[in-house]
Amino acid sequence: SYVLTQPPSVSVAPGKTARITCGGNNIGSKSVHWYQQKPGQAPVLVIYYDSDRPSGIPERFSGSNSGNTATLTISRVEAGDEADYYCQVWDSSSDPSRVFGGGTKLTVL
Amino acid sequence: EVQLVESGGGLVQPGGSLRLSCAASGFTFSSYDMHWVRQATGKGLEWVSAIGTAGDTYYPGSVKGRFTISRENAKNSLYLQMNSLRAGDTAVYYCAREVTTGAFDIWGQGTMVTVSS
């Protein structure tokens, strides 16, 4: 099965930039999607196709993907960005074919 | 408003069965692939099943043979029949819509399934 590896936690001060990584074998050849999940709520799509933002998602959220690492970048971090973040890919040759990373808890100091 | 609303969760004994439903509204349900994703308390997201617009179905090995996903387009509804339930199936179950990029752009609020004696 295809494995996505995320750091369990990332901490950042308000107004600074947070970077959350998602590692996978040759992940740069796949489309990576990112979700934000706040406590007690359903996940929300914040980045799709590596770097595209759905409507309503602030420009502060951006993504990149190359080699073995995809990265979600949150600029000018706000207290409201504190949440769990998950990366996800589709790998048709893997079981399961839809794979999520283990999640990263973003803490705003 | 585009919306997904799950129902049918509850407490079930090990070895038992449960059927979850997901009611879709605000979009052309028949035009989208649909999925179930679950999350155990304090854990990450786990993909459970998918159904395409043509009714083709997909499962991970962990639930294949025990879970069955289905859809009823006339009722804008998605279902998950879960049999031979185990303690490890205890989780919040979300239905989600997949867009052409492969991302899940709309999620329901989830329904809790507890497998315990």
Coordinates of C-alpha atoms in Angstrom, one line a residue, chain A:
Chain A
S1 CA 0.0 0.0 0.0
Y2 CA 1.0 3.6 -0.6
V3 CA 2.1 5.4 2.5
L4 CA 1.8 9.2 3.2
T5 CA 3.9 10.5 6.1
Q6 CA 3.1 13.7 7.9
P7 CA 4.7 15.2 11.1
P8 CA 2.3 14.7 14.0
S9 CA 2.5 18.4 15.0
V10 CA 3.6 21.8 13.8
S11 CA 3.7 25.0 15.9
V12 CA 3.8 28.5 14.7
A13 CA 3.3 32.0 16.1
P14 CA 0.5 34.2 14.8
G15 CA 1.5 36.1 11.7
K16 CA 4.2 33.7 10.7
T17 CA 4.3 31.0 8.0
A18 CA 3.5 27.4 8.7
R19 CA 4.7 24.6 6.5
I20 CA 3.2 21.1 6.7
T21 CA 4.8 18.3 4.8
C22 CA 3.5 15.1 3.3
G23 CA 6.0 12.5 2.3
G24 CA 5.5 9.7 -0.2
N25 CA 7.4 7.7 -2.7
N26 CA 7.5 9.8 -5.9
I27 CA 4.5 11.8 -4.6
G28 CA 5.4 14.5 -7.2
S29 CA 3.9 12.3 -9.9
K30 CA 0.5 12.3 -8.1
S31 CA -2.1 14.9 -7.4
V32 CA -2.2 15.8 -3.7
H33 CA -5.2 17.3 -1.9
W34 CA -5.2 18.9 1.6
Y35 CA -8.0 19.0 4.2
Q36 CA -8.5 21.1 7.3
Q37 CA -10.4 19.6 10.2
K38 CA -11.4 21.5 13.3
P39 CA -12.5 19.6 16.5
G40 CA -15.9 18.1 16.1
Q41 CA -16.3 19.2 12.5
A42 CA -16.1 17.4 9.1
P43 CA -13.0 17.9 7.0
V44 CA -12.8 20.9 4.6
L45 CA -10.9 20.8 1.3
V46 CA -8.4 23.6 1.3
I47 CA -6.0 22.6 -1.6
Y48 CA -6.6 20.3 -4.5
Y49 CA -4.4 19.3 -7.5
D50 CA -1.3 20.2 -5.5
S51 CA -1.8 23.9 -5.4
D52 CA -5.4 25.0 -6.4
R53 CA -7.7 26.6 -3.9
P54 CA -11.4 26.0 -3.8
S55 CA -13.6 29.0 -3.7
G56 CA -13.8 30.6 -0.3
I57 CA -10.4 29.4 0.8
P58 CA -8.1 32.3 1.7
E59 CA -5.1 33.0 -0.5
R60 CA -2.9 32.5 2.6
F61 CA -3.3 28.8 1.8
S62 CA -1.0 27.4 -0.9
G63 CA 0.5 24.1 -1.9
S64 CA 3.4 22.6 -3.8
N65 CA 4.5 19.1 -4.8
S66 CA 7.8 17.8 -6.1
G67 CA 9.9 14.7 -5.7
N68 CA 9.0 12.8 -2.6
T69 CA 7.4 15.7 -0.7
A70 CA 4.2 17.8 -0.9
T71 CA 3.9 20.9 1.2
L72 CA 0.9 22.9 2.5
T73 CA 2.0 26.5 3.3
I74 CA -0.2 28.8 5.4
S75 CA 1.0 32.4 5.4
R76 CA 0.2 35.0 8.0
V77 CA -1.2 32.3 10.3
E78 CA -4.2 33.2 12.4
A79 CA -5.6 31.6 15.5
G80 CA -8.5 30.3 13.5
D81 CA -6.1 28.2 11.4
E82 CA -5.5 25.9 14.4
A83 CA -6.7 22.5 13.2
D84 CA -5.7 19.1 12.0
Y85 CA -4.5 18.9 8.4
Y86 CA -4.5 15.8 6.2
C87 CA -3.0 15.2 2.8
Q88 CA -4.6 12.7 0.4
V89 CA -3.8 11.1 -2.9
W90 CA -5.3 8.6 -5.3
D91 CA -3.1 5.7 -6.2
S92 CA -4.9 3.2 -8.5
S93 CA -2.2 0.6 -8.0
S94 CA -2.5 0.7 -4.2
D95 CA -4.8 -0.9 -1.7
P96 CA -6.4 1.2 -0.5
S97 CA -6.6 3.4 -3.6
R98 CA -7.5 6.6 -1.8
V99 CA -4.8 7.3 0.8
F100 CA -4.7 9.8 3.6
G101 CA -1.7 10.9 5.6
G102 CA -1.8 10.5 9.3
G103 CA -2.6 14.1 9.9
T104 CA -0.7 17.1 11.4
K105 CA -1.9 19.1 14.3
L106 CA -1.2 22.8 13.7
T107 CA -0.9 24.7 16.9
V108 CA -0.9 28.5 16.9
L109 CA 1.2 29.7 19.8

